[in-house]
Amino acid sequence: MESTVHPLAGAKFTRLVEIMAKLRAPGGCPWDREQTFDSIKPYTLEETYEVLDAIDARDWNGLSEELGDFILQAVFFAQMASEENLFNIEDSLDAINEKLVRRHPHIFSDGNAQTADAVKKRWDEIKAEEKASQGKPPALLLDGVSRKTPALVEAQQIASKAAGVGFDWDNVDQVFDKLTEEVAELRTAKDAAAIEDELGDMLFVIVNLARFMKVDPEQALRRTNAKFRRRFGFVEQTLAGLGKTLQDSTVAEMEDCWQQAKREERAST
């Protein structure tokens, strides 16, 4: 089936680029004009998480709007780069278009990759070939994983790369066994440094368990965070309806409300 073509997308993207250029031009918006690469970074991170929140909520209208904000971040950075004669938005579009074609030879050439794992393996191979052709020294396997990402995401990427070259357990039962081992070691840790070390090991094994079970650990934790927020909000509101605050309620009373929240959630599904 052919992909849907959006004939107006190009013109609308051009309009966004024009608007951003006008906002940054002399006589444009004072706020937009004073922004720098560094000052915009926090907004880029914020918009990224707002996209994720909209997806989690299955808020498709919200996602449509948030994606617009997300695209604006790229246009904003490119406009600033253009003003300094570093590159422009066309260069960025050329780079990603060429990369996608180059790294998908099974689609655009005579390559062969029948599974998602095979595609990922070939992607990494082509990436390494590109670096070699540019005269860059071979990187260590894990050099491509940024230390600046959230620790959970970093662990996920590290584990996946190591597994890609065969450094892995044979099956999920072995991962469960390793988790049991790490829990036992955490229980016997004697000081703060040992506890931190063993807890880190346990979290890393849990990330690998998620990988074996084909679950995104970041997404799983985000969903649990949202669930806890929802249920704890129910606890607080229910107690307030009884004329009580969290501070003057017992754990048993809060637990009763928590269980009520769970029952109502199950009844509504």
PDB file of C-alpha atoms in Angstrom:
ATOM      1  CA  MET A   1       0.000   0.000   0.000  1.00  0.00           C
ATOM      2  CA  GLU A   2       1.363   3.394  -0.991  1.00  0.00           C
ATOM      3  CA  SER A   3       2.087   5.918   1.718  1.00  0.00           C
ATOM      4  CA  THR A   4      -0.258   8.881   1.973  1.00  0.00           C
ATOM      5  CA  VAL A   5       1.221  11.973   0.324  1.00  0.00           C
ATOM      6  CA  HIS A   6       0.558  15.371   1.883  1.00  0.00           C
ATOM      7  CA  PRO A   7       0.926  17.922  -0.962  1.00  0.00           C
ATOM      8  CA  LEU A   8       0.490  20.951   1.308  1.00  0.00           C
ATOM      9  CA  ALA A   9       3.088  19.904   3.876  1.00  0.00           C
ATOM     10  CA  GLY A  10       5.975  21.540   2.025  1.00  0.00           C
ATOM     11  CA  ALA A  11       4.238  24.892   1.711  1.00  0.00           C
ATOM     12  CA  LYS A  12       3.145  24.837   5.346  1.00  0.00           C
ATOM     13  CA  PHE A  13       6.642  23.967   6.521  1.00  0.00           C
ATOM     14  CA  THR A  14       8.022  26.830   4.431  1.00  0.00           C
ATOM     15  CA  ARG A  15       5.484  29.131   6.076  1.00  0.00           C
ATOM     16  CA  LEU A  16       6.769  28.081   9.526  1.00  0.00           C
ATOM     17  CA  VAL A  17      10.349  28.810   8.449  1.00  0.00           C
ATOM     18  CA  GLU A  18       9.267  32.243   7.161  1.00  0.00           C
ATOM     19  CA  ILE A  19       7.439  33.061  10.398  1.00  0.00           C
ATOM     20  CA  MET A  20      10.470  32.098  12.483  1.00  0.00           C
ATOM     21  CA  ALA A  21      12.764  34.213  10.318  1.00  0.00           C
ATOM     22  CA  LYS A  22      10.449  37.215  10.733  1.00  0.00           C
ATOM     23  CA  LEU A  23      10.303  36.766  14.511  1.00  0.00           C
ATOM     24  CA  ARG A  24      14.120  36.800  14.641  1.00  0.00           C
ATOM     25  CA  ALA A  25      14.575  39.658  12.167  1.00  0.00           C
ATOM     26  CA  PRO A  26      15.299  43.283  13.171  1.00  0.00           C
ATOM     27  CA  GLY A  27      12.022  44.700  14.421  1.00  0.00           C
ATOM     28  CA  GLY A  28      10.759  41.213  15.195  1.00  0.00           C
ATOM     29  CA  CYS A  29       9.723  39.740  18.540  1.00  0.00           C
ATOM     30  CA  PRO A  30      11.997  40.945  21.396  1.00  0.00           C
ATOM     31  CA  TRP A  31      11.783  37.591  23.192  1.00  0.00           C
ATOM     32  CA  ASP A  32      12.552  35.492  20.114  1.00  0.00           C
ATOM     33  CA  ARG A  33      15.400  37.806  19.096  1.00  0.00           C
ATOM     34  CA  GLU A  34      17.230  37.497  22.413  1.00  0.00           C
ATOM     35  CA  GLN A  35      17.178  33.672  22.498  1.00  0.00           C
ATOM     36  CA  THR A  36      20.357  31.639  22.000  1.00  0.00           C
ATOM     37  CA  PHE A  37      21.136  27.976  21.380  1.00  0.00           C
ATOM     38  CA  ASP A  38      21.602  27.460  25.107  1.00  0.00           C
ATOM     39  CA  SER A  39      18.520  29.369  26.213  1.00  0.00           C
ATOM     40  CA  ILE A  40      16.264  27.316  23.933  1.00  0.00           C
ATOM     41  CA  LYS A  41      17.546  23.926  25.126  1.00  0.00           C
ATOM     42  CA  PRO A  42      15.231  23.709  28.160  1.00  0.00           C
ATOM     43  CA  TYR A  43      12.216  24.364  25.939  1.00  0.00           C
ATOM     44  CA  THR A  44      13.314  21.591  23.594  1.00  0.00           C
ATOM     45  CA  LEU A  45      13.407  19.150  26.492  1.00  0.00           C
ATOM     46  CA  GLU A  46      10.052  20.396  27.776  1.00  0.00           C
ATOM     47  CA  GLU A  47       8.410  19.984  24.369  1.00  0.00           C
ATOM     48  CA  THR A  48       9.828  16.465  24.072  1.00  0.00           C
ATOM     49  CA  TYR A  49       8.149  15.393  27.303  1.00  0.00           C
ATOM     50  CA  GLU A  50       4.898  17.103  26.352  1.00  0.00           C
ATOM     51  CA  VAL A  51       4.848  14.986  23.183  1.00  0.00           C
ATOM     52  CA  LEU A  52       5.351  11.875  25.325  1.00  0.00           C
ATOM     53  CA  ASP A  53       2.602  12.942  27.739  1.00  0.00           C
ATOM     54  CA  ALA A  54       0.135  13.409  24.876  1.00  0.00           C
ATOM     55  CA  ILE A  55       0.969   9.931  23.560  1.00  0.00           C
ATOM     56  CA  ASP A  56       0.563   8.411  27.024  1.00  0.00           C
ATOM     57  CA  ALA A  57      -2.866  10.054  27.337  1.00  0.00           C
ATOM     58  CA  ARG A  58      -3.809   8.996  23.800  1.00  0.00           C
ATOM     59  CA  ASP A  59      -4.697  12.658  23.300  1.00  0.00           C
ATOM     60  CA  TRP A  60      -4.377  12.761  19.526  1.00  0.00           C
ATOM     61  CA  ASN A  61      -5.569  16.356  19.137  1.00  0.00           C
ATOM     62  CA  GLY A  62      -3.095  17.346  21.819  1.00  0.00           C
ATOM     63  CA  LEU A  63      -0.361  15.324  20.113  1.00  0.00           C
ATOM     64  CA  SER A  64      -1.015  17.143  16.841  1.00  0.00           C
ATOM     65  CA  GLU A  65      -0.465  20.469  18.587  1.00  0.00           C
ATOM     66  CA  GLU A  66       2.540  19.269  20.591  1.00  0.00           C
ATOM     67  CA  LEU A  67       4.232  17.954  17.434  1.00  0.00           C
ATOM     68  CA  GLY A  68       3.904  21.438  15.970  1.00  0.00           C
ATOM     69  CA  ASP A  69       5.688  22.847  19.024  1.00  0.00           C
ATOM     70  CA  PHE A  70       8.288  20.092  18.712  1.00  0.00           C
ATOM     71  CA  ILE A  71       8.945  20.898  15.034  1.00  0.00           C
ATOM     72  CA  LEU A  72       9.288  24.568  15.949  1.00  0.00           C
ATOM     73  CA  GLN A  73      12.307  23.716  18.094  1.00  0.00           C
ATOM     74  CA  ALA A  74      14.198  22.383  15.060  1.00  0.00           C
ATOM     75  CA  VAL A  75      13.224  25.413  12.971  1.00  0.00           C
ATOM     76  CA  PHE A  76      14.271  27.775  15.780  1.00  0.00           C
ATOM     77  CA  PHE A  77      17.727  26.179  16.105  1.00  0.00           C
ATOM     78  CA  ALA A  78      18.211  26.154  12.335  1.00  0.00           C
ATOM     79  CA  GLN A  79      17.210  29.829  12.039  1.00  0.00           C
ATOM     80  CA  MET A  80      19.801  30.820  14.636  1.00  0.00           C
ATOM     81  CA  ALA A  81      22.412  28.709  12.844  1.00  0.00           C
ATOM     82  CA  SER A  82      21.536  30.365   9.536  1.00  0.00           C
ATOM     83  CA  GLU A  83      22.027  33.821  11.059  1.00  0.00           C
ATOM     84  CA  GLU A  84      25.563  32.797  12.047  1.00  0.00           C
ATOM     85  CA  ASN A  85      26.237  31.223   8.629  1.00  0.00           C
ATOM     86  CA  LEU A  86      26.676  27.778  10.200  1.00  0.00           C
ATOM     87  CA  PHE A  87      23.965  25.906   8.268  1.00  0.00           C
ATOM     88  CA  ASN A  88      20.296  26.313   7.403  1.00  0.00           C
ATOM     89  CA  ILE A  89      17.140  24.237   7.629  1.00  0.00           C
ATOM     90  CA  GLU A  90      17.625  22.913   4.083  1.00  0.00           C
ATOM     91  CA  ASP A  91      20.944  21.396   5.166  1.00  0.00           C
ATOM     92  CA  SER A  92      19.231  19.639   8.066  1.00  0.00           C
ATOM     93  CA  LEU A  93      16.496  18.286   5.794  1.00  0.00           C
ATOM     94  CA  ASP A  94      19.055  17.111   3.242  1.00  0.00           C
ATOM     95  CA  ALA A  95      21.030  15.379   5.988  1.00  0.00           C
ATOM     96  CA  ILE A  96      18.098  13.391   7.362  1.00  0.00           C
ATOM     97  CA  ASN A  97      16.639  12.554   3.934  1.00  0.00           C
ATOM     98  CA  GLU A  98      19.979  11.266   2.666  1.00  0.00           C
ATOM     99  CA  LYS A  99      20.636   9.358   5.888  1.00  0.00           C
ATOM    100  CA  LEU A 100      17.263   7.605   5.797  1.00  0.00           C
ATOM    101  CA  VAL A 101      17.774   6.507   2.203  1.00  0.00           C
ATOM    102  CA  ARG A 102      21.382   5.468   2.800  1.00  0.00           C
ATOM    103  CA  ARG A 103      20.605   3.456   5.923  1.00  0.00           C
ATOM    104  CA  HIS A 104      17.590   1.672   4.442  1.00  0.00           C
ATOM    105  CA  PRO A 105      19.145  -0.143   1.465  1.00  0.00           C
ATOM    106  CA  HIS A 106      16.504  -2.875   1.842  1.00  0.00           C
ATOM    107  CA  ILE A 107      13.920  -0.242   0.832  1.00  0.00           C
ATOM    108  CA  PHE A 108      15.749   2.095  -1.527  1.00  0.00           C
ATOM    109  CA  SER A 109      18.367  -0.248  -2.999  1.00  0.00           C
ATOM    110  CA  ASP A 110      19.128  -3.953  -3.247  1.00  0.00           C
ATOM    111  CA  GLY A 111      19.716  -4.621   0.451  1.00  0.00           C
ATOM    112  CA  ASN A 112      18.024  -7.408   2.370  1.00  0.00           C
ATOM    113  CA  ALA A 113      16.583  -7.134   5.883  1.00  0.00           C
ATOM    114  CA  GLN A 114      13.471  -9.081   6.789  1.00  0.00           C
ATOM    115  CA  THR A 115      13.142  -8.332  10.511  1.00  0.00           C
ATOM    116  CA  ALA A 116      13.352  -5.280  12.754  1.00  0.00           C
ATOM    117  CA  ASP A 117      16.465  -6.727  14.424  1.00  0.00           C
ATOM    118  CA  ALA A 118      18.140  -7.194  11.038  1.00  0.00           C
ATOM    119  CA  VAL A 119      17.302  -3.603  10.109  1.00  0.00           C
ATOM    120  CA  LYS A 120      18.827  -2.313  13.356  1.00  0.00           C
ATOM    121  CA  LYS A 121      21.964  -4.405  12.862  1.00  0.00           C
ATOM    122  CA  ARG A 122      22.409  -3.133   9.308  1.00  0.00           C
ATOM    123  CA  TRP A 123      21.781   0.457  10.449  1.00  0.00           C
ATOM    124  CA  ASP A 124      24.624   0.204  12.968  1.00  0.00           C
ATOM    125  CA  GLU A 125      26.918  -1.383  10.372  1.00  0.00           C
ATOM    126  CA  ILE A 126      26.265   1.385   7.852  1.00  0.00           C
ATOM    127  CA  LYS A 127      26.791   4.001  10.556  1.00  0.00           C
ATOM    128  CA  ALA A 128      30.203   2.497  11.355  1.00  0.00           C
ATOM    129  CA  GLU A 129      31.071   2.371   7.640  1.00  0.00           C
ATOM    130  CA  GLU A 130      30.177   6.056   7.291  1.00  0.00           C
ATOM    131  CA  LYS A 131      32.483   7.027  10.131  1.00  0.00           C
ATOM    132  CA  ALA A 132      35.313   4.950   8.669  1.00  0.00           C
ATOM    133  CA  SER A 133      34.891   6.618   5.271  1.00  0.00           C
ATOM    134  CA  GLN A 134      35.142  10.023   6.956  1.00  0.00           C
ATOM    135  CA  GLY A 135      38.506   9.061   8.424  1.00  0.00           C
ATOM    136  CA  LYS A 136      37.178   8.925  11.971  1.00  0.00           C
ATOM    137  CA  PRO A 137      38.862   6.384  14.260  1.00  0.00           C
ATOM    138  CA  PRO A 138      36.767   3.334  15.128  1.00  0.00           C
ATOM    139  CA  ALA A 139      34.712   4.087  18.208  1.00  0.00           C
ATOM    140  CA  LEU A 140      34.260   1.732  21.093  1.00  0.00           C
ATOM    141  CA  LEU A 141      30.873   0.063  20.968  1.00  0.00           C
ATOM    142  CA  LEU A 142      29.361   2.071  23.801  1.00  0.00           C
ATOM    143  CA  ASP A 143      30.844   5.438  22.778  1.00  0.00           C
ATOM    144  CA  GLY A 144      27.697   6.092  20.786  1.00  0.00           C
ATOM    145  CA  VAL A 145      25.563   6.071  23.928  1.00  0.00           C
ATOM    146  CA  SER A 146      25.439   9.534  25.427  1.00  0.00           C
ATOM    147  CA  ARG A 147      26.187   9.940  29.136  1.00  0.00           C
ATOM    148  CA  LYS A 148      23.831  12.922  29.123  1.00  0.00           C
ATOM    149  CA  THR A 149      20.642  10.909  28.635  1.00  0.00           C
ATOM    150  CA  PRO A 150      18.502   9.903  31.642  1.00  0.00           C
ATOM    151  CA  ALA A 151      20.113   6.925  33.403  1.00  0.00           C
ATOM    152  CA  LEU A 152      17.233   4.584  32.552  1.00  0.00           C
ATOM    153  CA  VAL A 153      17.483   5.398  28.851  1.00  0.00           C
ATOM    154  CA  GLU A 154      21.277   5.095  28.950  1.00  0.00           C
ATOM    155  CA  ALA A 155      21.027   1.643  30.570  1.00  0.00           C
ATOM    156  CA  GLN A 156      18.529   0.530  27.939  1.00  0.00           C
ATOM    157  CA  GLN A 157      20.802   1.621  25.084  1.00  0.00           C
ATOM    158  CA  ILE A 158      23.934   0.139  26.663  1.00  0.00           C
ATOM    159  CA  ALA A 159      22.240  -3.221  27.227  1.00  0.00           C
ATOM    160  CA  SER A 160      20.854  -3.298  23.682  1.00  0.00           C
ATOM    161  CA  LYS A 161      24.241  -2.558  22.110  1.00  0.00           C
ATOM    162  CA  ALA A 162      26.009  -5.201  24.198  1.00  0.00           C
ATOM    163  CA  ALA A 163      23.311  -7.731  23.344  1.00  0.00           C
ATOM    164  CA  GLY A 164      23.708  -6.870  19.661  1.00  0.00           C
ATOM    165  CA  VAL A 165      27.218  -8.332  19.670  1.00  0.00           C
ATOM    166  CA  GLY A 166      26.225 -11.422  21.643  1.00  0.00           C
ATOM    167  CA  PHE A 167      27.016 -10.299  25.211  1.00  0.00           C
ATOM    168  CA  ASP A 168      23.691 -11.406  26.623  1.00  0.00           C
ATOM    169  CA  TRP A 169      21.744 -14.033  28.528  1.00  0.00           C
ATOM    170  CA  ASP A 170      20.312 -16.946  26.586  1.00  0.00           C
ATOM    171  CA  ASN A 171      16.756 -16.588  27.854  1.00  0.00           C
ATOM    172  CA  VAL A 172      14.531 -14.568  30.180  1.00  0.00           C
ATOM    173  CA  ASP A 173      14.729 -17.190  32.965  1.00  0.00           C
ATOM    174  CA  GLN A 174      18.432 -16.431  33.309  1.00  0.00           C
ATOM    175  CA  VAL A 175      17.608 -12.748  33.715  1.00  0.00           C
ATOM    176  CA  PHE A 176      15.121 -13.582  36.483  1.00  0.00           C
ATOM    177  CA  ASP A 177      17.831 -15.660  38.174  1.00  0.00           C
ATOM    178  CA  LYS A 178      20.227 -12.726  37.948  1.00  0.00           C
ATOM    179  CA  LEU A 179      17.603 -10.417  39.428  1.00  0.00           C
ATOM    180  CA  THR A 180      17.143 -12.796  42.375  1.00  0.00           C
ATOM    181  CA  GLU A 181      20.912 -12.790  42.865  1.00  0.00           C
ATOM    182  CA  GLU A 182      21.071  -8.992  42.836  1.00  0.00           C
ATOM    183  CA  VAL A 183      18.186  -8.678  45.318  1.00  0.00           C
ATOM    184  CA  ALA A 184      20.030 -11.019  47.692  1.00  0.00           C
ATOM    185  CA  GLU A 185      23.218  -8.971  47.352  1.00  0.00           C
ATOM    186  CA  LEU A 186      21.293  -5.757  48.038  1.00  0.00           C
ATOM    187  CA  ARG A 187      19.796  -7.267  51.196  1.00  0.00           C
ATOM    188  CA  THR A 188      23.292  -7.983  52.567  1.00  0.00           C
ATOM    189  CA  ALA A 189      24.888  -4.655  51.586  1.00  0.00           C
ATOM    190  CA  LYS A 190      26.480  -3.117  54.683  1.00  0.00           C
ATOM    191  CA  ASP A 191      27.060   0.567  53.929  1.00  0.00           C
ATOM    192  CA  ALA A 192      25.696   3.397  51.781  1.00  0.00           C
ATOM    193  CA  ALA A 193      28.242   2.902  48.982  1.00  0.00           C
ATOM    194  CA  ALA A 194      27.536  -0.833  48.764  1.00  0.00           C
ATOM    195  CA  ILE A 195      23.781  -0.252  48.838  1.00  0.00           C
ATOM    196  CA  GLU A 196      24.031   2.264  46.004  1.00  0.00           C
ATOM    197  CA  ASP A 197      26.200  -0.113  43.994  1.00  0.00           C
ATOM    198  CA  GLU A 198      23.917  -3.117  44.463  1.00  0.00           C
ATOM    199  CA  LEU A 199      20.769  -1.112  43.839  1.00  0.00           C
ATOM    200  CA  GLY A 200      22.286   0.136  40.579  1.00  0.00           C
ATOM    201  CA  ASP A 201      23.074  -3.447  39.577  1.00  0.00           C
ATOM    202  CA  MET A 202      19.502  -4.475  40.320  1.00  0.00           C
ATOM    203  CA  LEU A 203      18.055  -1.624  38.283  1.00  0.00           C
ATOM    204  CA  PHE A 204      20.317  -2.522  35.362  1.00  0.00           C
ATOM    205  CA  VAL A 205      19.085  -6.131  35.457  1.00  0.00           C
ATOM    206  CA  ILE A 206      15.482  -4.875  35.502  1.00  0.00           C
ATOM    207  CA  VAL A 207      16.219  -2.856  32.353  1.00  0.00           C
ATOM    208  CA  ASN A 208      17.488  -6.045  30.720  1.00  0.00           C
ATOM    209  CA  LEU A 209      14.410  -7.913  31.903  1.00  0.00           C
ATOM    210  CA  ALA A 210      12.283  -5.283  30.180  1.00  0.00           C
ATOM    211  CA  ARG A 211      14.330  -5.752  27.004  1.00  0.00           C
ATOM    212  CA  PHE A 212      13.789  -9.513  27.016  1.00  0.00           C
ATOM    213  CA  MET A 213      10.069  -9.003  27.560  1.00  0.00           C
ATOM    214  CA  LYS A 214       9.985  -6.350  24.811  1.00  0.00           C
ATOM    215  CA  VAL A 215       8.816  -3.579  27.124  1.00  0.00           C
ATOM    216  CA  ASP A 216      10.211  -0.051  27.065  1.00  0.00           C
ATOM    217  CA  PRO A 217      11.307   0.488  30.697  1.00  0.00           C
ATOM    218  CA  GLU A 218      11.063   4.274  30.422  1.00  0.00           C
ATOM    219  CA  GLN A 219       7.491   3.991  29.164  1.00  0.00           C
ATOM    220  CA  ALA A 220       6.636   1.380  31.798  1.00  0.00           C
ATOM    221  CA  LEU A 221       7.881   3.661  34.574  1.00  0.00           C
ATOM    222  CA  ARG A 222       6.067   6.666  33.105  1.00  0.00           C
ATOM    223  CA  ARG A 223       2.826   4.670  33.117  1.00  0.00           C
ATOM    224  CA  THR A 224       3.375   3.595  36.720  1.00  0.00           C
ATOM    225  CA  ASN A 225       4.144   7.182  37.723  1.00  0.00           C
ATOM    226  CA  ALA A 226       0.897   8.319  36.103  1.00  0.00           C
ATOM    227  CA  LYS A 227      -0.999   5.514  37.826  1.00  0.00           C
ATOM    228  CA  PHE A 228       0.440   6.428  41.222  1.00  0.00           C
ATOM    229  CA  ARG A 229      -0.413  10.107  40.684  1.00  0.00           C
ATOM    230  CA  ARG A 230      -3.980   9.182  39.759  1.00  0.00           C
ATOM    231  CA  ARG A 231      -4.534   6.863  42.696  1.00  0.00           C
ATOM    232  CA  PHE A 232      -2.838   9.092  45.257  1.00  0.00           C
ATOM    233  CA  GLY A 233      -4.930  12.018  44.025  1.00  0.00           C
ATOM    234  CA  PHE A 234      -8.013   9.864  44.615  1.00  0.00           C
ATOM    235  CA  VAL A 235      -6.789   9.109  48.149  1.00  0.00           C
ATOM    236  CA  GLU A 236      -6.301  12.793  48.914  1.00  0.00           C
ATOM    237  CA  GLN A 237      -9.662  13.825  47.457  1.00  0.00           C
ATOM    238  CA  THR A 238     -11.529  11.027  49.239  1.00  0.00           C
ATOM    239  CA  LEU A 239     -10.017  11.948  52.584  1.00  0.00           C
ATOM    240  CA  ALA A 240     -10.828  15.604  51.954  1.00  0.00           C
ATOM    241  CA  GLY A 241     -14.439  14.582  51.383  1.00  0.00           C
ATOM    242  CA  LEU A 242     -14.363  13.088  54.872  1.00  0.00           C
ATOM    243  CA  GLY A 243     -12.993  16.330  56.300  1.00  0.00           C
ATOM    244  CA  LYS A 244      -9.480  14.960  56.743  1.00  0.00           C
ATOM    245  CA  THR A 245      -6.053  15.828  55.401  1.00  0.00           C
ATOM    246  CA  LEU A 246      -3.244  13.467  54.508  1.00  0.00           C
ATOM    247  CA  GLN A 247      -1.311  14.635  57.529  1.00  0.00           C
ATOM    248  CA  ASP A 248      -3.999  13.719  60.057  1.00  0.00           C
ATOM    249  CA  SER A 249      -4.939  10.392  58.414  1.00  0.00           C
ATOM    250  CA  THR A 250      -3.511   7.009  59.309  1.00  0.00           C
ATOM    251  CA  VAL A 251      -1.695   4.743  56.885  1.00  0.00           C
ATOM    252  CA  ALA A 252      -4.597   2.287  57.205  1.00  0.00           C
ATOM    253  CA  GLU A 253      -7.088   4.976  56.140  1.00  0.00           C
ATOM    254  CA  MET A 254      -4.947   5.951  53.176  1.00  0.00           C
ATOM    255  CA  GLU A 255      -4.550   2.289  52.204  1.00  0.00           C
ATOM    256  CA  ASP A 256      -8.338   1.805  52.297  1.00  0.00           C
ATOM    257  CA  CYS A 257      -8.758   4.733  49.900  1.00  0.00           C
ATOM    258  CA  TRP A 258      -5.971   3.364  47.715  1.00  0.00           C
ATOM    259  CA  GLN A 259      -7.702   0.001  47.419  1.00  0.00           C
ATOM    260  CA  GLN A 260     -10.969   1.789  46.614  1.00  0.00           C
ATOM    261  CA  ALA A 261      -9.181   3.632  43.807  1.00  0.00           C
ATOM    262  CA  LYS A 262      -7.946   0.320  42.407  1.00  0.00           C
ATOM    263  CA  ARG A 263     -11.446  -1.204  42.575  1.00  0.00           C
ATOM    264  CA  GLU A 264     -12.982   1.757  40.758  1.00  0.00           C
ATOM    265  CA  GLU A 265     -10.293   1.600  38.071  1.00  0.00           C
ATOM    266  CA  ARG A 266     -10.992  -2.098  37.485  1.00  0.00           C
ATOM    267  CA  ALA A 267     -14.731  -1.469  37.373  1.00  0.00           C
ATOM    268  CA  SER A 268     -14.297   1.234  34.722  1.00  0.00           C
ATOM    269  CA  THR A 269     -12.229  -0.934  32.375  1.00  0.00           C
TER     270      THR A 269
END
